[in-house]
PDB file of C-alpha atoms in Angstrom:
ATOM      1  CA  MET A   1      38.933 -23.135 -12.994  1.00 43.00           C
ATOM      2  CA  SER A   2      40.290 -25.219 -15.758  1.00 43.00           C
ATOM      3  CA  THR A   3      43.146 -26.806 -13.689  1.00 44.00           C
ATOM      4  CA  GLU A   4      40.521 -28.682 -11.850  1.00 52.00           C
ATOM      5  CA  LYS A   5      39.235 -31.953 -13.074  1.00 58.00           C
ATOM      6  CA  HIS A   6      36.248 -31.741 -15.258  1.00 70.00           C
ATOM      7  CA  HIS A   7      33.351 -33.783 -16.203  1.00 79.00           C
ATOM      8  CA  ILE A   8      32.946 -34.439 -20.169  1.00 84.00           C
ATOM      9  CA  SER A   9      29.539 -34.755 -21.023  1.00 87.00           C
ATOM     10  CA  SER A  10      29.114 -36.847 -24.125  1.00 89.00           C
ATOM     11  CA  TYR A  11      27.554 -35.555 -27.200  1.00 92.00           C
ATOM     12  CA  MET A  12      24.705 -38.213 -26.807  1.00 91.00           C
ATOM     13  CA  SER A  13      23.784 -36.859 -23.465  1.00 92.00           C
ATOM     14  CA  HIS A  14      23.383 -33.185 -24.979  1.00 93.00           C
ATOM     15  CA  GLY A  15      21.292 -34.690 -27.583  1.00 94.00           C
ATOM     16  CA  THR A  16      18.990 -36.229 -25.061  1.00 94.00           C
ATOM     17  CA  VAL A  17      18.899 -33.063 -22.999  1.00 95.00           C
ATOM     18  CA  LEU A  18      17.810 -31.311 -26.199  1.00 96.00           C
ATOM     19  CA  THR A  19      15.002 -33.771 -27.020  1.00 95.00           C
ATOM     20  CA  ILE A  20      13.693 -33.550 -23.630  1.00 95.00           C
ATOM     21  CA  LEU A  21      13.622 -29.630 -23.859  1.00 96.00           C
ATOM     22  CA  LEU A  22      11.846 -29.957 -27.464  1.00 96.00           C
ATOM     23  CA  THR A  23       9.421 -32.200 -26.072  1.00 95.00           C
ATOM     24  CA  LEU A  24       8.788 -30.121 -23.173  1.00 95.00           C
ATOM     25  CA  THR A  25       8.281 -27.158 -25.601  1.00 94.00           C
ATOM     26  CA  ALA A  26       5.741 -29.113 -27.742  1.00 94.00           C
ATOM     27  CA  ILE A  27       3.764 -30.007 -24.178  1.00 91.00           C
ATOM     28  CA  SER A  28       3.439 -26.210 -23.437  1.00 90.00           C
ATOM     29  CA  VAL A  29       2.255 -25.026 -26.732  1.00 90.00           C
ATOM     30  CA  ALA A  30       0.022 -27.930 -26.972  1.00 89.00           C
ATOM     31  CA  MET A  31      -1.528 -27.140 -23.397  1.00 86.00           C
ATOM     32  CA  ALA A  32      -1.846 -23.325 -24.441  1.00 83.00           C
ATOM     33  CA  GLU A  33      -4.030 -24.763 -27.346  1.00 79.00           C
ATOM     34  CA  PHE A  34      -6.613 -25.878 -24.646  1.00 79.00           C
ATOM     35  CA  HIS A  35      -7.532 -22.581 -23.203  1.00 73.00           C
ATOM     36  CA  LEU A  36      -7.174 -23.780 -19.564  1.00 73.00           C
ATOM     37  CA  GLY A  37      -8.061 -20.369 -18.079  1.00 71.00           C
ATOM     38  CA  ALA A  38      -6.411 -19.604 -14.959  1.00 71.00           C
ATOM     39  CA  LEU A  39      -4.678 -22.905 -14.757  1.00 81.00           C
ATOM     40  CA  SER A  40      -2.956 -22.197 -18.035  1.00 81.00           C
ATOM     41  CA  VAL A  41      -0.719 -19.752 -16.422  1.00 83.00           C
ATOM     42  CA  ALA A  42       0.385 -22.468 -14.018  1.00 86.00           C
ATOM     43  CA  VAL A  43       1.218 -25.061 -16.533  1.00 88.00           C
ATOM     44  CA  ALA A  44       3.210 -22.773 -18.761  1.00 89.00           C
ATOM     45  CA  LEU A  45       5.244 -21.752 -15.874  1.00 89.00           C
ATOM     46  CA  LEU A  46       5.646 -25.054 -14.519  1.00 91.00           C
ATOM     47  CA  VAL A  47       7.001 -26.376 -17.788  1.00 93.00           C
ATOM     48  CA  ALA A  48       8.930 -23.202 -18.130  1.00 94.00           C
ATOM     49  CA  SER A  49      10.433 -24.073 -14.785  1.00 93.00           C
ATOM     50  CA  ILE A  50      11.290 -27.885 -15.453  1.00 95.00           C
ATOM     51  CA  LYS A  51      12.983 -26.682 -18.556  1.00 95.00           C
ATOM     52  CA  GLY A  52      15.009 -24.043 -16.926  1.00 94.00           C
ATOM     53  CA  THR A  53      16.186 -26.515 -14.486  1.00 94.00           C
ATOM     54  CA  THR A  54      17.068 -28.724 -17.008  1.00 94.00           C
ATOM     55  CA  VAL A  55      19.218 -26.203 -18.789  1.00 95.00           C
ATOM     56  CA  LEU A  56      20.714 -25.173 -15.547  1.00 94.00           C
ATOM     57  CA  THR A  57      21.560 -28.504 -14.488  1.00 93.00           C
ATOM     58  CA  TYR A  58      22.738 -30.339 -17.564  1.00 92.00           C
ATOM     59  CA  PHE A  59      23.877 -27.339 -20.116  1.00 92.00           C
ATOM     60  CA  MET A  60      25.117 -25.125 -17.713  1.00 92.00           C
ATOM     61  CA  HIS A  61      26.687 -28.361 -15.958  1.00 88.00           C
ATOM     62  CA  LEU A  62      25.732 -27.256 -12.475  1.00 90.00           C
ATOM     63  CA  LYS A  63      25.395 -30.861 -11.783  1.00 88.00           C
ATOM     64  CA  TYR A  64      29.188 -31.405 -11.730  1.00 88.00           C
ATOM     65  CA  GLU A  65      29.611 -27.698 -10.114  1.00 88.00           C
ATOM     66  CA  SER A  66      31.048 -27.391  -6.495  1.00 90.00           C
ATOM     67  CA  MET A  67      28.194 -27.753  -3.945  1.00 92.00           C
ATOM     68  CA  PHE A  68      28.974 -24.189  -3.218  1.00 92.00           C
ATOM     69  CA  THR A  69      27.957 -23.105  -6.812  1.00 91.00           C
ATOM     70  CA  ARG A  70      24.848 -25.065  -6.466  1.00 93.00           C
ATOM     71  CA  ILE A  71      23.733 -23.803  -2.912  1.00 94.00           C
ATOM     72  CA  MET A  72      24.516 -20.080  -4.459  1.00 93.00           C
ATOM     73  CA  VAL A  73      22.127 -20.712  -7.787  1.00 93.00           C
ATOM     74  CA  ALA A  74      19.394 -22.631  -5.472  1.00 93.00           C
ATOM     75  CA  ALA A  75      19.757 -19.276  -2.920  1.00 94.00           C
ATOM     76  CA  VAL A  76      19.047 -16.907  -6.004  1.00 93.00           C
ATOM     77  CA  PHE A  77      16.017 -18.562  -6.855  1.00 93.00           C
ATOM     78  CA  VAL A  78      14.749 -18.963  -3.364  1.00 94.00           C
ATOM     79  CA  VAL A  79      15.242 -15.308  -2.945  1.00 94.00           C
ATOM     80  CA  TYR A  80      13.378 -14.530  -6.120  1.00 93.00           C
ATOM     81  CA  VAL A  81      10.537 -16.549  -5.181  1.00 91.00           C
ATOM     82  CA  LEU A  82      10.251 -14.726  -1.433  1.00 94.00           C
ATOM     83  CA  VAL A  83      10.405 -11.442  -3.535  1.00 92.00           C
ATOM     84  CA  ILE A  84       7.457 -12.749  -5.582  1.00 90.00           C
ATOM     85  CA  VAL A  85       5.427 -13.923  -2.670  1.00 90.00           C
ATOM     86  CA  LEU A  86       5.905 -10.770  -0.498  1.00 92.00           C
ATOM     87  CA  LEU A  87       5.106  -8.455  -3.361  1.00 90.00           C
ATOM     88  CA  PHE A  88       1.945 -10.152  -3.831  1.00 87.00           C
ATOM     89  CA  PHE A  89       1.238 -10.053  -0.272  1.00 86.00           C
ATOM     90  CA  ASP A  90       1.607  -6.439  -0.665  1.00 85.00           C
ATOM     91  CA  TYR A  91      -0.696  -6.016  -3.156  1.00 82.00           C
ATOM     92  CA  SER A  92      -3.386  -8.337  -2.176  1.00 80.00           C
ATOM     93  CA  PHE A  93      -3.863  -6.530   1.069  1.00 81.00           C
ATOM     94  CA  ARG A  94      -3.921  -3.069  -0.402  1.00 75.00           C
TER      95      ARG A  94
ATOM     96  CA  MET B   1      30.771 -15.765 -13.892  1.00 88.00           C
ATOM     97  CA  TRP B   2      27.943 -17.179 -11.653  1.00 89.00           C
ATOM     98  CA  ILE B   3      27.733 -14.005  -9.838  1.00 92.00           C
ATOM     99  CA  PHE B   4      27.281 -11.932 -13.137  1.00 94.00           C
ATOM    100  CA  ILE B   5      24.767 -14.475 -14.278  1.00 93.00           C
ATOM    101  CA  PHE B   6      22.820 -13.851 -10.995  1.00 93.00           C
ATOM    102  CA  THR B   7      23.032 -10.025 -11.466  1.00 93.00           C
ATOM    103  CA  GLU B   8      21.308 -10.753 -15.236  1.00 93.00           C
ATOM    104  CA  LEU B   9      18.897 -12.906 -13.408  1.00 92.00           C
ATOM    105  CA  PHE B  10      17.686 -10.049 -11.169  1.00 92.00           C
ATOM    106  CA  LEU B  11      17.867  -7.573 -14.155  1.00 94.00           C
ATOM    107  CA  PHE B  12      15.006  -9.839 -15.738  1.00 94.00           C
ATOM    108  CA  GLY B  13      13.502 -10.769 -12.864  1.00 93.00           C
ATOM    109  CA  GLY B  14      12.773  -7.194 -12.028  1.00 93.00           C
ATOM    110  CA  LEU B  15      11.030  -7.104 -15.436  1.00 94.00           C
ATOM    111  CA  PHE B  16       8.874 -10.188 -14.759  1.00 94.00           C
ATOM    112  CA  LEU B  17       7.870  -8.843 -11.423  1.00 93.00           C
ATOM    113  CA  VAL B  18       6.491  -5.762 -13.337  1.00 93.00           C
ATOM    114  CA  TYR B  19       4.726  -8.310 -15.811  1.00 93.00           C
ATOM    115  CA  ALA B  20       3.310 -10.196 -13.059  1.00 91.00           C
ATOM    116  CA  VAL B  21       1.831  -7.250 -11.216  1.00 91.00           C
ATOM    117  CA  PHE B  22       0.356  -5.538 -14.158  1.00 92.00           C
ATOM    118  CA  ARG B  23      -0.897  -9.014 -15.429  1.00 90.00           C
ATOM    119  CA  SER B  24      -2.820  -9.408 -12.281  1.00 88.00           C
ATOM    120  CA  GLN B  25      -4.218  -5.871 -12.330  1.00 89.00           C
ATOM    121  CA  TYR B  26      -5.163  -5.969 -16.236  1.00 91.00           C
ATOM    122  CA  SER B  27      -5.427  -9.501 -16.914  1.00 87.00           C
ATOM    123  CA  ALA B  28      -8.322  -8.999 -19.392  1.00 88.00           C
ATOM    124  CA  ASP B  29      -6.254  -6.418 -21.560  1.00 91.00           C
ATOM    125  CA  PHE B  30      -3.223  -8.484 -21.181  1.00 90.00           C
ATOM    126  CA  HIS B  31      -5.408 -11.665 -22.610  1.00 88.00           C
ATOM    127  CA  LYS B  32      -6.252  -9.709 -25.547  1.00 88.00           C
ATOM    128  CA  ALA B  33      -2.887  -8.242 -26.286  1.00 90.00           C
ATOM    129  CA  ALA B  34      -1.168 -11.673 -25.969  1.00 89.00           C
ATOM    130  CA  GLU B  35      -3.291 -12.955 -28.491  1.00 87.00           C
ATOM    131  CA  GLU B  36      -1.823 -10.464 -31.141  1.00 86.00           C
ATOM    132  CA  THR B  37       2.041 -12.156 -30.362  1.00 89.00           C
ATOM    133  CA  ASN B  38       2.795 -14.710 -32.942  1.00 90.00           C
ATOM    134  CA  THR B  39       2.975 -17.853 -31.369  1.00 90.00           C
ATOM    135  CA  PHE B  40       4.301 -19.734 -34.427  1.00 92.00           C
ATOM    136  CA  ILE B  41       7.494 -17.461 -34.730  1.00 93.00           C
ATOM    137  CA  GLY B  42       7.708 -17.389 -30.867  1.00 93.00           C
ATOM    138  CA  THR B  43       7.867 -21.281 -30.910  1.00 94.00           C
ATOM    139  CA  LEU B  44      10.205 -21.517 -33.787  1.00 95.00           C
ATOM    140  CA  ASN B  45      12.732 -19.127 -31.934  1.00 95.00           C
ATOM    141  CA  THR B  46      12.129 -21.418 -28.853  1.00 96.00           C
ATOM    142  CA  ILE B  47      13.597 -24.260 -30.817  1.00 96.00           C
ATOM    143  CA  VAL B  48      16.281 -22.482 -32.652  1.00 97.00           C
ATOM    144  CA  LEU B  49      17.639 -21.394 -29.262  1.00 96.00           C
ATOM    145  CA  LEU B  50      17.194 -24.749 -27.746  1.00 96.00           C
ATOM    146  CA  ILE B  51      19.187 -26.230 -30.324  1.00 96.00           C
ATOM    147  CA  SER B  52      21.498 -23.217 -30.374  1.00 96.00           C
ATOM    148  CA  SER B  53      22.296 -23.942 -26.454  1.00 96.00           C
ATOM    149  CA  MET B  54      22.859 -27.760 -27.289  1.00 96.00           C
ATOM    150  CA  THR B  55      25.721 -26.955 -29.928  1.00 96.00           C
ATOM    151  CA  VAL B  56      27.463 -24.610 -27.717  1.00 96.00           C
ATOM    152  CA  ALA B  57      27.459 -27.345 -24.846  1.00 95.00           C
ATOM    153  CA  MET B  58      28.369 -30.069 -27.464  1.00 95.00           C
ATOM    154  CA  SER B  59      31.311 -27.520 -28.716  1.00 95.00           C
ATOM    155  CA  ILE B  60      32.741 -27.553 -24.962  1.00 94.00           C
ATOM    156  CA  THR B  61      32.734 -31.075 -25.370  1.00 93.00           C
ATOM    157  CA  ALA B  62      34.530 -31.174 -28.266  1.00 94.00           C
ATOM    158  CA  ILE B  63      37.482 -28.950 -26.806  1.00 93.00           C
ATOM    159  CA  GLN B  64      37.851 -31.009 -24.077  1.00 92.00           C
ATOM    160  CA  SER B  65      38.352 -34.077 -26.066  1.00 92.00           C
ATOM    161  CA  ASN B  66      40.651 -31.823 -28.204  1.00 91.00           C
ATOM    162  CA  GLN B  67      38.623 -31.539 -31.385  1.00 92.00           C
ATOM    163  CA  LYS B  68      39.489 -28.240 -32.533  1.00 92.00           C
ATOM    164  CA  GLY B  69      37.833 -28.314 -35.993  1.00 93.00           C
ATOM    165  CA  ARG B  70      34.732 -29.876 -34.383  1.00 94.00           C
ATOM    166  CA  ALA B  71      34.405 -27.129 -31.790  1.00 94.00           C
ATOM    167  CA  ILE B  72      34.733 -24.264 -34.229  1.00 95.00           C
ATOM    168  CA  ARG B  73      32.236 -25.648 -36.679  1.00 96.00           C
ATOM    169  CA  LEU B  74      29.758 -26.473 -33.681  1.00 96.00           C
ATOM    170  CA  LEU B  75      30.058 -22.847 -32.764  1.00 96.00           C
ATOM    171  CA  LEU B  76      29.600 -21.467 -36.276  1.00 97.00           C
ATOM    172  CA  VAL B  77      26.284 -23.495 -36.249  1.00 97.00           C
ATOM    173  CA  THR B  78      25.403 -21.781 -32.979  1.00 97.00           C
ATOM    174  CA  LEU B  79      26.001 -18.432 -34.682  1.00 97.00           C
ATOM    175  CA  LEU B  80      24.018 -19.407 -37.642  1.00 97.00           C
ATOM    176  CA  LEU B  81      21.157 -20.206 -35.399  1.00 97.00           C
ATOM    177  CA  ALA B  82      21.658 -17.012 -33.329  1.00 97.00           C
ATOM    178  CA  ALA B  83      21.121 -15.273 -36.710  1.00 97.00           C
ATOM    179  CA  VAL B  84      18.096 -17.245 -37.522  1.00 97.00           C
ATOM    180  CA  PHE B  85      16.654 -16.236 -34.304  1.00 97.00           C
ATOM    181  CA  MET B  86      17.210 -12.635 -35.078  1.00 97.00           C
ATOM    182  CA  VAL B  87      16.134 -12.491 -38.514  1.00 96.00           C
ATOM    183  CA  ASN B  88      12.829 -14.263 -37.013  1.00 95.00           C
ATOM    184  CA  LYS B  89      12.873 -11.456 -34.512  1.00 95.00           C
ATOM    185  CA  TYR B  90      13.367  -8.694 -37.563  1.00 95.00           C
ATOM    186  CA  PHE B  91      10.201 -10.130 -39.481  1.00 94.00           C
ATOM    187  CA  GLU B  92       8.166 -10.293 -36.107  1.00 94.00           C
ATOM    188  CA  TRP B  93       8.757  -6.762 -34.863  1.00 93.00           C
ATOM    189  CA  GLY B  94       8.699  -5.462 -38.434  1.00 93.00           C
ATOM    190  CA  HIS B  95       4.952  -6.774 -38.780  1.00 92.00           C
ATOM    191  CA  LYS B  96       4.187  -5.320 -35.427  1.00 91.00           C
ATOM    192  CA  PHE B  97       5.482  -1.982 -36.700  1.00 91.00           C
ATOM    193  CA  GLU B  98       3.529  -2.285 -40.129  1.00 89.00           C
ATOM    194  CA  LEU B  99       0.300  -2.427 -37.795  1.00 88.00           C
ATOM    195  CA  LYS B 100       1.693   0.650 -36.133  1.00 85.00           C
ATOM    196  CA  LEU B 101       2.169  -1.154 -32.803  1.00 86.00           C
ATOM    197  CA  TYR B 102       5.610   0.283 -31.763  1.00 85.00           C
ATOM    198  CA  PRO B 103       6.681   2.130 -28.432  1.00 83.00           C
ATOM    199  CA  GLY B 104       5.206   5.945 -28.753  1.00 80.00           C
ATOM    200  CA  SER B 105       2.809   5.265 -31.695  1.00 83.00           C
ATOM    201  CA  ALA B 106      -0.766   6.570 -31.994  1.00 84.00           C
ATOM    202  CA  VAL B 107      -2.412   3.492 -32.418  1.00 85.00           C
ATOM    203  CA  LEU B 108      -0.631   1.964 -29.064  1.00 84.00           C
ATOM    204  CA  ALA B 109      -1.274   5.177 -27.240  1.00 83.00           C
ATOM    205  CA  ASN B 110      -5.058   4.753 -28.131  1.00 85.00           C
ATOM    206  CA  LEU B 111      -5.368   1.180 -26.883  1.00 87.00           C
ATOM    207  CA  PRO B 112      -6.528   0.406 -23.127  1.00 89.00           C
ATOM    208  CA  LYS B 113      -3.990   0.966 -20.546  1.00 89.00           C
ATOM    209  CA  GLY B 114      -3.240  -2.721 -20.031  1.00 91.00           C
ATOM    210  CA  GLU B 115      -2.783  -3.414 -23.768  1.00 91.00           C
ATOM    211  CA  LEU B 116      -0.360  -0.470 -23.938  1.00 91.00           C
ATOM    212  CA  LEU B 117       1.322  -1.897 -20.737  1.00 92.00           C
ATOM    213  CA  PHE B 118       1.782  -5.494 -22.266  1.00 93.00           C
ATOM    214  CA  PHE B 119       3.200  -3.936 -25.599  1.00 93.00           C
ATOM    215  CA  GLY B 120       5.655  -1.717 -23.486  1.00 92.00           C
ATOM    216  CA  LEU B 121       6.518  -4.722 -21.699  1.00 94.00           C
ATOM    217  CA  TYR B 122       6.766  -7.042 -24.734  1.00 94.00           C
ATOM    218  CA  PHE B 123       9.162  -4.697 -26.468  1.00 94.00           C
ATOM    219  CA  MET B 124      11.133  -3.961 -23.720  1.00 94.00           C
ATOM    220  CA  MET B 125      11.796  -7.552 -22.575  1.00 95.00           C
ATOM    221  CA  THR B 126      12.154  -9.134 -25.976  1.00 95.00           C
ATOM    222  CA  GLY B 127      14.276  -6.020 -27.037  1.00 95.00           C
ATOM    223  CA  LEU B 128      16.499  -6.409 -24.057  1.00 96.00           C
ATOM    224  CA  HIS B 129      16.731 -10.293 -24.543  1.00 96.00           C
ATOM    225  CA  ALA B 130      17.717  -9.676 -28.223  1.00 96.00           C
ATOM    226  CA  LEU B 131      20.426  -7.137 -27.413  1.00 96.00           C
ATOM    227  CA  HIS B 132      21.643 -10.314 -25.379  1.00 96.00           C
ATOM    228  CA  VAL B 133      21.448 -12.531 -28.258  1.00 97.00           C
ATOM    229  CA  LEU B 134      24.074  -9.978 -30.133  1.00 97.00           C
ATOM    230  CA  VAL B 135      26.290  -9.543 -27.161  1.00 96.00           C
ATOM    231  CA  GLY B 136      26.548 -13.315 -26.864  1.00 96.00           C
ATOM    232  CA  MET B 137      27.140 -13.495 -30.876  1.00 96.00           C
ATOM    233  CA  ILE B 138      29.963 -11.037 -30.371  1.00 96.00           C
ATOM    234  CA  LEU B 139      31.488 -13.353 -27.610  1.00 96.00           C
ATOM    235  CA  LEU B 140      30.858 -16.701 -29.438  1.00 96.00           C
ATOM    236  CA  THR B 141      32.690 -14.712 -32.285  1.00 96.00           C
ATOM    237  CA  VAL B 142      35.778 -13.885 -30.497  1.00 96.00           C
ATOM    238  CA  THR B 143      35.801 -17.347 -28.786  1.00 96.00           C
ATOM    239  CA  ILE B 144      36.029 -18.911 -32.262  1.00 96.00           C
ATOM    240  CA  PHE B 145      38.809 -16.516 -33.035  1.00 95.00           C
ATOM    241  CA  ARG B 146      40.683 -17.619 -29.867  1.00 95.00           C
ATOM    242  CA  ILE B 147      40.319 -21.435 -30.554  1.00 94.00           C
ATOM    243  CA  LYS B 148      41.841 -20.799 -33.976  1.00 93.00           C
ATOM    244  CA  SER B 149      44.810 -19.010 -32.695  1.00 93.00           C
ATOM    245  CA  GLY B 150      45.169 -21.445 -29.853  1.00 90.00           C
ATOM    246  CA  HIS B 151      44.541 -19.465 -26.984  1.00 91.00           C
ATOM    247  CA  ILE B 152      41.914 -22.045 -26.149  1.00 90.00           C
ATOM    248  CA  HIS B 153      42.489 -25.647 -25.974  1.00 87.00           C
ATOM    249  CA  THR B 154      42.260 -28.636 -24.000  1.00 88.00           C
ATOM    250  CA  GLY B 155      43.850 -27.366 -21.063  1.00 87.00           C
ATOM    251  CA  ASN B 156      42.541 -23.718 -21.151  1.00 89.00           C
ATOM    252  CA  PHE B 157      38.762 -23.461 -21.713  1.00 88.00           C
ATOM    253  CA  SER B 158      37.470 -20.850 -19.214  1.00 90.00           C
ATOM    254  CA  MET B 159      36.463 -18.627 -22.243  1.00 92.00           C
ATOM    255  CA  ILE B 160      34.568 -21.066 -24.077  1.00 92.00           C
ATOM    256  CA  GLU B 161      33.041 -22.273 -20.919  1.00 92.00           C
ATOM    257  CA  ASN B 162      31.758 -18.840 -19.728  1.00 94.00           C
ATOM    258  CA  SER B 163      30.648 -17.658 -23.032  1.00 95.00           C
ATOM    259  CA  GLY B 164      28.663 -20.834 -22.914  1.00 95.00           C
ATOM    260  CA  LEU B 165      27.113 -20.143 -19.711  1.00 95.00           C
ATOM    261  CA  TYR B 166      26.346 -16.585 -21.047  1.00 96.00           C
ATOM    262  CA  TRP B 167      24.624 -18.515 -24.147  1.00 96.00           C
ATOM    263  CA  HIS B 168      22.716 -20.717 -21.986  1.00 96.00           C
ATOM    264  CA  LEU B 169      21.530 -17.769 -19.862  1.00 96.00           C
ATOM    265  CA  VAL B 170      20.228 -16.419 -22.906  1.00 96.00           C
ATOM    266  CA  ASP B 171      18.134 -19.526 -23.535  1.00 96.00           C
ATOM    267  CA  LEU B 172      17.276 -19.616 -19.797  1.00 95.00           C
ATOM    268  CA  ILE B 173      15.693 -16.022 -20.080  1.00 96.00           C
ATOM    269  CA  TRP B 174      13.902 -16.837 -23.330  1.00 96.00           C
ATOM    270  CA  ILE B 175      12.488 -20.036 -21.849  1.00 95.00           C
ATOM    271  CA  PHE B 176      10.576 -17.933 -19.376  1.00 94.00           C
ATOM    272  CA  LEU B 177       9.822 -15.173 -21.698  1.00 94.00           C
ATOM    273  CA  PHE B 178       8.114 -17.424 -24.240  1.00 94.00           C
ATOM    274  CA  PRO B 179       5.166 -18.432 -22.256  1.00 92.00           C
ATOM    275  CA  MET B 180       4.543 -14.971 -20.903  1.00 91.00           C
ATOM    276  CA  MET B 181       4.650 -13.314 -24.045  1.00 92.00           C
ATOM    277  CA  TYR B 182       3.440 -15.830 -26.807  1.00 91.00           C
ATOM    278  CA  LEU B 183       1.885 -18.781 -25.134  1.00 88.00           C
ATOM    279  CA  ILE B 184      -0.323 -17.593 -21.867  1.00 82.00           C
ATOM    280  CA  THR B 185      -3.452 -15.538 -23.287  1.00 72.00           C
TER     281      THR B 185
END
């Protein structure tokens, strides 16, 4: 791993990523105050997904990993979403 | 390392599924119980973990640019933030225990079924996450010592990279736990 050429992220870019993450946190906390009802779950999960993707892409430097690793990570999330969909199909038709 | 991260995602993923199913079955009870959790401490801990994730990422930059002292200092800041997270968690759980809300308590057993399930999941998931924080702290401590002893340097930084990945995983899980336990009511 460390024999390969590595992308070195600047301190500045880490700071920018943190600012984005903190802003998104502020947005999701503020949205929770509005009591959007059923929509609040969707909004909270959407913001969490954006934050999660940001952490994976920049902090976990997926952006600079090999295509193979990136496809593997994407596949894991696709499988997980499928599991959720199938599970709720099962529950809603019982 | 990524394979290990996948297994961790499915470990927590399974618990997220349990949460999703019970949330849809007992939405009123979950709504009531979720109002009990302390959004302020939850938000504070989110900020603490996000900053700690940044300091770990920065320490990798420091190692790659041959700044050993700075890398160690950044990891020490991360450890400090992790400790802050655990202290907050202590007060948060401590308050729940004062209200006699803990697994197996009589108060909890008399709550409606959905609320009981919420608190069960709350303690299980935040507890399992806190355990990961502790493991991450141990990993980061070992990493600091190995930087000091010269085992980790510009030419060989797999270990700091992998403990960094583990630490970001802890952050990633919290990103999803936070709205589920503290925000959505």
